[in-house]
């Protein structure tokens, strides 16, 4: 059941879930009008984000991926998302590639957050990659998910200067602060729906 035409978010995570918490806090504070979290799904039973979600009174479930063929696992996850009438999926530290089949089930309705200014430093440990490369500015990116890794059209980016005093941990912490702002902004933009994607460019109207 969807109360009052609210849009249902489905959060996928694998770990601590700080981006999930930031999204949930934004919703509770009325900063993402029209959104509710319908379900939180983890592919790992030991993800702290699952417990956090349950403590907040949200539906949280585990669909373990270990040892499963990618698309077979994705079919379980998609079934759960559809059962909860999810309109928009937010990958929030979901450490598993989605199969092309999964992506095709929800065209332009899957978002991901990545801790670098894409297209720089896709893949794992992006903050460390950026730090080791010696960039002076890094940041984070919220983007639509397509069939390629860390690749779809960009919705929001936030920059973070790299300070001389930084190490890779302090840089990652400051990027995370910006992630927590960027994700809610991006969800708000997508749910509001006043944009089109022209080529790779998201243009707001
Ligand atoms: C974040 O850095 C996010 O950008 C990346 O995975 C991390 C997840 O952190 N995709 P958390 O579980 O949201 O705290």
PDB file of C-alpha atoms and ligand atoms in Angstrom:
ATOM      1  CA  UNK A   1       0.000   0.000   0.000  1.00  0.00           C
ATOM      2  CA  UNK A   2       1.210   3.450  -0.889  1.00  0.00           C
ATOM      3  CA  UNK A   3      -0.120   6.147   1.399  1.00  0.00           C
ATOM      4  CA  UNK A   4      -1.007   9.411  -0.373  1.00  0.00           C
ATOM      5  CA  UNK A   5       0.892   8.812  -3.585  1.00  0.00           C
ATOM      6  CA  UNK A   6       4.239   8.684  -1.841  1.00  0.00           C
ATOM      7  CA  UNK A   7       7.109   7.274  -3.871  1.00  0.00           C
ATOM      8  CA  UNK A   8       8.566   4.087  -2.518  1.00  0.00           C
ATOM      9  CA  UNK A   9      12.319   3.884  -2.178  1.00  0.00           C
ATOM     10  CA  UNK A  10      14.175   0.591  -2.040  1.00  0.00           C
ATOM     11  CA  UNK A  11      17.646   0.810  -0.477  1.00  0.00           C
ATOM     12  CA  UNK A  12      20.262  -1.799  -1.320  1.00  0.00           C
ATOM     13  CA  UNK A  13      23.318  -1.974   0.911  1.00  0.00           C
ATOM     14  CA  UNK A  14      26.096  -4.326   1.976  1.00  0.00           C
ATOM     15  CA  UNK A  15      27.713  -2.597   4.949  1.00  0.00           C
ATOM     16  CA  UNK A  16      27.519   0.131   7.563  1.00  0.00           C
ATOM     17  CA  UNK A  17      24.762   2.049   5.795  1.00  0.00           C
ATOM     18  CA  UNK A  18      25.676   5.646   6.608  1.00  0.00           C
ATOM     19  CA  UNK A  19      24.263   6.830   3.277  1.00  0.00           C
ATOM     20  CA  UNK A  20      21.056   4.945   4.000  1.00  0.00           C
ATOM     21  CA  UNK A  21      20.833   6.675   7.408  1.00  0.00           C
ATOM     22  CA  UNK A  22      21.404  10.080   5.795  1.00  0.00           C
ATOM     23  CA  UNK A  23      18.569   9.396   3.337  1.00  0.00           C
ATOM     24  CA  UNK A  24      16.263   8.187   6.131  1.00  0.00           C
ATOM     25  CA  UNK A  25      17.101  11.274   8.234  1.00  0.00           C
ATOM     26  CA  UNK A  26      16.393  13.558   5.265  1.00  0.00           C
ATOM     27  CA  UNK A  27      13.010  11.931   4.726  1.00  0.00           C
ATOM     28  CA  UNK A  28      12.159  12.196   8.424  1.00  0.00           C
ATOM     29  CA  UNK A  29      13.140  15.874   8.364  1.00  0.00           C
ATOM     30  CA  UNK A  30      10.902  16.513   5.343  1.00  0.00           C
ATOM     31  CA  UNK A  31      13.833  17.253   3.025  1.00  0.00           C
ATOM     32  CA  UNK A  32      12.761  14.718   0.371  1.00  0.00           C
ATOM     33  CA  UNK A  33       9.081  15.497  -0.095  1.00  0.00           C
ATOM     34  CA  UNK A  34       6.993  12.600  -1.313  1.00  0.00           C
ATOM     35  CA  UNK A  35       9.421   9.813  -0.415  1.00  0.00           C
ATOM     36  CA  UNK A  36       9.245   6.904   1.971  1.00  0.00           C
ATOM     37  CA  UNK A  37      11.579   3.953   2.422  1.00  0.00           C
ATOM     38  CA  UNK A  38       9.586   0.844   1.558  1.00  0.00           C
ATOM     39  CA  UNK A  39      12.351  -1.705   2.054  1.00  0.00           C
ATOM     40  CA  UNK A  40      16.045  -2.045   2.837  1.00  0.00           C
ATOM     41  CA  UNK A  41      17.763  -5.084   1.352  1.00  0.00           C
ATOM     42  CA  UNK A  42      21.262  -6.331   2.106  1.00  0.00           C
ATOM     43  CA  UNK A  43      23.142  -9.025   0.256  1.00  0.00           C
ATOM     44  CA  UNK A  44      25.124  -9.697   3.445  1.00  0.00           C
ATOM     45  CA  UNK A  45      23.575 -10.985   6.667  1.00  0.00           C
ATOM     46  CA  UNK A  46      26.178  -9.192   8.795  1.00  0.00           C
ATOM     47  CA  UNK A  47      25.676  -5.726   7.282  1.00  0.00           C
ATOM     48  CA  UNK A  48      25.240  -3.272  10.198  1.00  0.00           C
ATOM     49  CA  UNK A  49      22.819  -1.271   8.014  1.00  0.00           C
ATOM     50  CA  UNK A  50      20.214  -4.040   8.346  1.00  0.00           C
ATOM     51  CA  UNK A  51      20.092  -3.763  12.124  1.00  0.00           C
ATOM     52  CA  UNK A  52      20.012   0.028  11.897  1.00  0.00           C
ATOM     53  CA  UNK A  53      17.051  -0.169   9.519  1.00  0.00           C
ATOM     54  CA  UNK A  54      15.151  -2.533  11.815  1.00  0.00           C
ATOM     55  CA  UNK A  55      15.794  -0.282  14.800  1.00  0.00           C
ATOM     56  CA  UNK A  56      14.220   2.549  12.834  1.00  0.00           C
ATOM     57  CA  UNK A  57      11.156   0.394  12.286  1.00  0.00           C
ATOM     58  CA  UNK A  58      11.780  -0.108   8.572  1.00  0.00           C
ATOM     59  CA  UNK A  59      11.307  -3.305   6.584  1.00  0.00           C
ATOM     60  CA  UNK A  60      14.777  -4.792   6.267  1.00  0.00           C
ATOM     61  CA  UNK A  61      15.668  -8.102   4.755  1.00  0.00           C
ATOM     62  CA  UNK A  62      18.702 -10.092   3.748  1.00  0.00           C
ATOM     63  CA  UNK A  63      19.016 -11.748   0.375  1.00  0.00           C
ATOM     64  CA  UNK A  64      22.393 -13.448   0.683  1.00  0.00           C
ATOM     65  CA  UNK A  65      24.403 -13.353  -2.526  1.00  0.00           C
ATOM     66  CA  UNK A  66      27.325 -15.524  -1.515  1.00  0.00           C
ATOM     67  CA  UNK A  67      27.780 -18.483  -3.852  1.00  0.00           C
ATOM     68  CA  UNK A  68      24.823 -17.497  -6.011  1.00  0.00           C
ATOM     69  CA  UNK A  69      24.974 -16.856  -9.730  1.00  0.00           C
ATOM     70  CA  UNK A  70      24.542 -13.102 -10.317  1.00  0.00           C
ATOM     71  CA  UNK A  71      21.266 -13.089 -12.177  1.00  0.00           C
ATOM     72  CA  UNK A  72      19.685 -15.753  -9.948  1.00  0.00           C
ATOM     73  CA  UNK A  73      20.425 -13.558  -6.929  1.00  0.00           C
ATOM     74  CA  UNK A  74      19.232 -10.451  -8.751  1.00  0.00           C
ATOM     75  CA  UNK A  75      15.923 -12.176  -9.467  1.00  0.00           C
ATOM     76  CA  UNK A  76      15.396 -12.662  -5.722  1.00  0.00           C
ATOM     77  CA  UNK A  77      16.195  -9.018  -5.021  1.00  0.00           C
ATOM     78  CA  UNK A  78      13.986  -7.714  -7.827  1.00  0.00           C
ATOM     79  CA  UNK A  79      11.113  -9.901  -6.622  1.00  0.00           C
ATOM     80  CA  UNK A  80      11.431  -8.331  -3.153  1.00  0.00           C
ATOM     81  CA  UNK A  81      11.603  -4.813  -4.609  1.00  0.00           C
ATOM     82  CA  UNK A  82       8.503  -5.430  -6.721  1.00  0.00           C
ATOM     83  CA  UNK A  83       6.661  -6.968  -3.770  1.00  0.00           C
ATOM     84  CA  UNK A  84       7.238  -3.707  -1.921  1.00  0.00           C
ATOM     85  CA  UNK A  85       6.134  -1.630  -4.934  1.00  0.00           C
ATOM     86  CA  UNK A  86       9.460   0.146  -5.141  1.00  0.00           C
ATOM     87  CA  UNK A  87       9.557   3.132  -7.505  1.00  0.00           C
ATOM     88  CA  UNK A  88      13.191   4.158  -7.079  1.00  0.00           C
ATOM     89  CA  UNK A  89      16.169   2.039  -6.035  1.00  0.00           C
ATOM     90  CA  UNK A  90      19.106   3.609  -4.205  1.00  0.00           C
ATOM     91  CA  UNK A  91      22.352   1.659  -4.111  1.00  0.00           C
ATOM     92  CA  UNK A  92      24.008   2.749  -0.880  1.00  0.00           C
ATOM     93  CA  UNK A  93      27.264   0.886  -0.537  1.00  0.00           C
ATOM     94  CA  UNK A  94      25.875  -2.165  -2.348  1.00  0.00           C
ATOM     95  CA  UNK A  95      29.023  -4.090  -3.121  1.00  0.00           C
ATOM     96  CA  UNK A  96      27.664  -6.170  -5.921  1.00  0.00           C
ATOM     97  CA  UNK A  97      27.399  -5.447  -9.631  1.00  0.00           C
ATOM     98  CA  UNK A  98      23.868  -5.533 -10.975  1.00  0.00           C
ATOM     99  CA  UNK A  99      23.217  -7.825 -13.912  1.00  0.00           C
ATOM    100  CA  UNK A 100      22.020  -6.208 -17.159  1.00  0.00           C
ATOM    101  CA  UNK A 101      18.717  -7.999 -16.529  1.00  0.00           C
ATOM    102  CA  UNK A 102      18.277  -6.179 -13.190  1.00  0.00           C
ATOM    103  CA  UNK A 103      19.107  -2.798 -14.735  1.00  0.00           C
ATOM    104  CA  UNK A 104      16.545  -3.366 -17.501  1.00  0.00           C
ATOM    105  CA  UNK A 105      13.783  -3.973 -14.931  1.00  0.00           C
ATOM    106  CA  UNK A 106      14.042  -0.381 -13.671  1.00  0.00           C
ATOM    107  CA  UNK A 107      15.128   1.956 -16.485  1.00  0.00           C
ATOM    108  CA  UNK A 108      16.350   5.296 -15.077  1.00  0.00           C
ATOM    109  CA  UNK A 109      15.081   4.243 -11.681  1.00  0.00           C
ATOM    110  CA  UNK A 110      18.286   3.018 -10.059  1.00  0.00           C
ATOM    111  CA  UNK A 111      20.719   5.458  -8.434  1.00  0.00           C
ATOM    112  CA  UNK A 112      24.218   4.873  -7.116  1.00  0.00           C
ATOM    113  CA  UNK A 113      26.648   6.960  -5.101  1.00  0.00           C
ATOM    114  CA  UNK A 114      30.348   6.812  -5.780  1.00  0.00           C
ATOM    115  CA  UNK A 115      33.075   8.489  -3.693  1.00  0.00           C
ATOM    116  CA  UNK A 116      34.920  10.259  -6.511  1.00  0.00           C
ATOM    117  CA  UNK A 117      34.236  12.775  -9.240  1.00  0.00           C
ATOM    118  CA  UNK A 118      33.354  10.357 -12.024  1.00  0.00           C
ATOM    119  CA  UNK A 119      34.568   9.495 -14.578  1.00  0.00           C
ATOM    120  CA  UNK A 120      37.761   9.686 -12.483  1.00  0.00           C
ATOM    121  CA  UNK A 121      38.480   6.707 -10.246  1.00  0.00           C
ATOM    122  CA  UNK A 122      35.643   4.263 -10.829  1.00  0.00           C
ATOM    123  CA  UNK A 123      35.664   0.946  -8.999  1.00  0.00           C
ATOM    124  CA  UNK A 124      36.819   0.054  -5.519  1.00  0.00           C
ATOM    125  CA  UNK A 125      38.613   2.330  -3.034  1.00  0.00           C
ATOM    126  CA  UNK A 126      38.016   5.442  -5.100  1.00  0.00           C
ATOM    127  CA  UNK A 127      39.104   7.792  -2.303  1.00  0.00           C
ATOM    128  CA  UNK A 128      42.425   6.008  -1.955  1.00  0.00           C
ATOM    129  CA  UNK A 129      42.884   5.965  -5.723  1.00  0.00           C
ATOM    130  CA  UNK A 130      42.313   9.732  -5.869  1.00  0.00           C
ATOM    131  CA  UNK A 131      44.613  10.411  -2.920  1.00  0.00           C
ATOM    132  CA  UNK A 132      47.408   8.266  -4.337  1.00  0.00           C
ATOM    133  CA  UNK A 133      47.057   9.937  -7.744  1.00  0.00           C
ATOM    134  CA  UNK A 134      47.665  13.294  -6.101  1.00  0.00           C
ATOM    135  CA  UNK A 135      44.532  15.111  -7.221  1.00  0.00           C
ATOM    136  CA  UNK A 136      43.886  18.462  -5.549  1.00  0.00           C
ATOM    137  CA  UNK A 137      40.107  18.147  -5.745  1.00  0.00           C
ATOM    138  CA  UNK A 138      37.979  15.062  -5.333  1.00  0.00           C
ATOM    139  CA  UNK A 139      34.385  14.519  -4.262  1.00  0.00           C
ATOM    140  CA  UNK A 140      31.412  12.314  -4.893  1.00  0.00           C
ATOM    141  CA  UNK A 141      28.924  11.536  -7.620  1.00  0.00           C
ATOM    142  CA  UNK A 142      25.317  10.361  -7.592  1.00  0.00           C
ATOM    143  CA  UNK A 143      24.404   8.871 -10.956  1.00  0.00           C
ATOM    144  CA  UNK A 144      21.853   6.692 -12.689  1.00  0.00           C
ATOM    145  CA  UNK A 145      22.907   3.077 -12.928  1.00  0.00           C
ATOM    146  CA  UNK A 146      23.296   1.650 -16.388  1.00  0.00           C
ATOM    147  CA  UNK A 147      24.851  -1.608 -17.536  1.00  0.00           C
ATOM    148  CA  UNK A 148      28.436  -0.364 -17.072  1.00  0.00           C
ATOM    149  CA  UNK A 149      30.230   0.094 -13.758  1.00  0.00           C
ATOM    150  CA  UNK A 150      29.976   3.615 -12.229  1.00  0.00           C
ATOM    151  CA  UNK A 151      28.887   4.947 -15.588  1.00  0.00           C
ATOM    152  CA  UNK A 152      25.315   6.258 -15.977  1.00  0.00           C
ATOM    153  CA  UNK A 153      24.220   9.890 -16.346  1.00  0.00           C
ATOM    154  CA  UNK A 154      25.326  12.139 -13.497  1.00  0.00           C
ATOM    155  CA  UNK A 155      22.646  13.671 -11.253  1.00  0.00           C
ATOM    156  CA  UNK A 156      24.668  15.473  -8.545  1.00  0.00           C
ATOM    157  CA  UNK A 157      28.368  15.943  -7.866  1.00  0.00           C
ATOM    158  CA  UNK A 158      30.000  17.611  -4.887  1.00  0.00           C
ATOM    159  CA  UNK A 159      33.631  18.612  -4.713  1.00  0.00           C
ATOM    160  CA  UNK A 160      36.014  18.190  -1.810  1.00  0.00           C
ATOM    161  CA  UNK A 161      39.467  19.830  -1.773  1.00  0.00           C
ATOM    162  CA  UNK A 162      42.392  17.580  -0.960  1.00  0.00           C
ATOM    163  CA  UNK A 163      44.408  19.287   1.782  1.00  0.00           C
ATOM    164  CA  UNK A 164      48.145  18.974   2.280  1.00  0.00           C
ATOM    165  CA  UNK A 165      47.385  17.720   5.771  1.00  0.00           C
ATOM    166  CA  UNK A 166      45.060  14.944   4.493  1.00  0.00           C
ATOM    167  CA  UNK A 167      45.673  11.248   4.516  1.00  0.00           C
ATOM    168  CA  UNK A 168      43.382   8.887   2.657  1.00  0.00           C
ATOM    169  CA  UNK A 169      41.189   8.447   5.748  1.00  0.00           C
ATOM    170  CA  UNK A 170      40.601  12.132   6.461  1.00  0.00           C
ATOM    171  CA  UNK A 171      39.869  12.692   2.780  1.00  0.00           C
ATOM    172  CA  UNK A 172      37.388   9.799   2.760  1.00  0.00           C
ATOM    173  CA  UNK A 173      35.661  11.224   5.861  1.00  0.00           C
ATOM    174  CA  UNK A 174      35.161  14.631   4.255  1.00  0.00           C
ATOM    175  CA  UNK A 175      33.939  13.021   1.035  1.00  0.00           C
ATOM    176  CA  UNK A 176      31.441  10.985   3.078  1.00  0.00           C
ATOM    177  CA  UNK A 177      30.009  14.165   4.618  1.00  0.00           C
ATOM    178  CA  UNK A 178      29.299  15.412   1.115  1.00  0.00           C
ATOM    179  CA  UNK A 179      27.890  12.039   0.047  1.00  0.00           C
ATOM    180  CA  UNK A 180      25.297  12.329   2.765  1.00  0.00           C
ATOM    181  CA  UNK A 181      24.110  15.646   1.329  1.00  0.00           C
ATOM    182  CA  UNK A 182      24.419  14.690  -2.318  1.00  0.00           C
ATOM    183  CA  UNK A 183      22.283  11.552  -2.160  1.00  0.00           C
ATOM    184  CA  UNK A 184      19.210  13.255  -0.730  1.00  0.00           C
ATOM    185  CA  UNK A 185      19.527  16.100  -3.245  1.00  0.00           C
ATOM    186  CA  UNK A 186      19.731  13.642  -6.115  1.00  0.00           C
ATOM    187  CA  UNK A 187      16.712  11.661  -4.910  1.00  0.00           C
ATOM    188  CA  UNK A 188      14.751  14.910  -4.639  1.00  0.00           C
ATOM    189  CA  UNK A 189      15.667  15.877  -8.208  1.00  0.00           C
ATOM    190  CA  UNK A 190      14.713  12.478  -9.605  1.00  0.00           C
ATOM    191  CA  UNK A 191      11.428  12.246  -7.720  1.00  0.00           C
ATOM    192  CA  UNK A 192      10.473  15.780  -8.703  1.00  0.00           C
ATOM    193  CA  UNK A 193      10.926  14.631 -12.298  1.00  0.00           C
ATOM    194  CA  UNK A 194      11.667  18.067 -13.780  1.00  0.00           C
ATOM    195  CA  UNK A 195      14.611  17.029 -15.921  1.00  0.00           C
ATOM    196  CA  UNK A 196      15.539  15.229 -19.065  1.00  0.00           C
ATOM    197  CA  UNK A 197      18.619  13.268 -19.905  1.00  0.00           C
ATOM    198  CA  UNK A 198      20.121  14.550 -23.130  1.00  0.00           C
ATOM    199  CA  UNK A 199      22.893  12.243 -24.199  1.00  0.00           C
ATOM    200  CA  UNK A 200      24.762  11.878 -20.941  1.00  0.00           C
ATOM    201  CA  UNK A 201      23.621  15.222 -19.571  1.00  0.00           C
ATOM    202  CA  UNK A 202      20.894  15.566 -16.979  1.00  0.00           C
ATOM    203  CA  UNK A 203      19.300  18.927 -17.727  1.00  0.00           C
ATOM    204  CA  UNK A 204      16.808  20.368 -15.253  1.00  0.00           C
ATOM    205  CA  UNK A 205      13.737  22.225 -16.476  1.00  0.00           C
TER     206      UNK A 205
HETATM  207  C1  LIG B   1      30.263   5.043   0.288  1.00  0.00           C
HETATM  208  O1  LIG B   1      31.537   5.635   0.284  1.00  0.00           O
HETATM  209  C2  LIG B   1      29.692   5.018  -1.096  1.00  0.00           C
HETATM  210  O2  LIG B   1      30.058   6.111  -1.880  1.00  0.00           O
HETATM  211  C3  LIG B   1      30.262   3.768  -1.680  1.00  0.00           C
HETATM  212  O3  LIG B   1      30.258   2.840  -0.610  1.00  0.00           O
HETATM  213  C4  LIG B   1      30.335   3.554   0.628  1.00  0.00           C
HETATM  214  C5  LIG B   1      29.176   3.109   1.454  1.00  0.00           C
HETATM  215  O4  LIG B   1      29.213   3.655   2.749  1.00  0.00           O
HETATM  216  N1  LIG B   1      29.501   3.319  -2.830  1.00  0.00           N
HETATM  217  P1  LIG B   1      27.938   3.521   3.687  1.00  0.00           P
HETATM  218  O5  LIG B   1      27.645   2.018   3.836  1.00  0.00           O
HETATM  219  O6  LIG B   1      26.801   4.249   3.060  1.00  0.00           O
HETATM  220  O7  LIG B   1      28.350   4.115   4.998  1.00  0.00           O
END
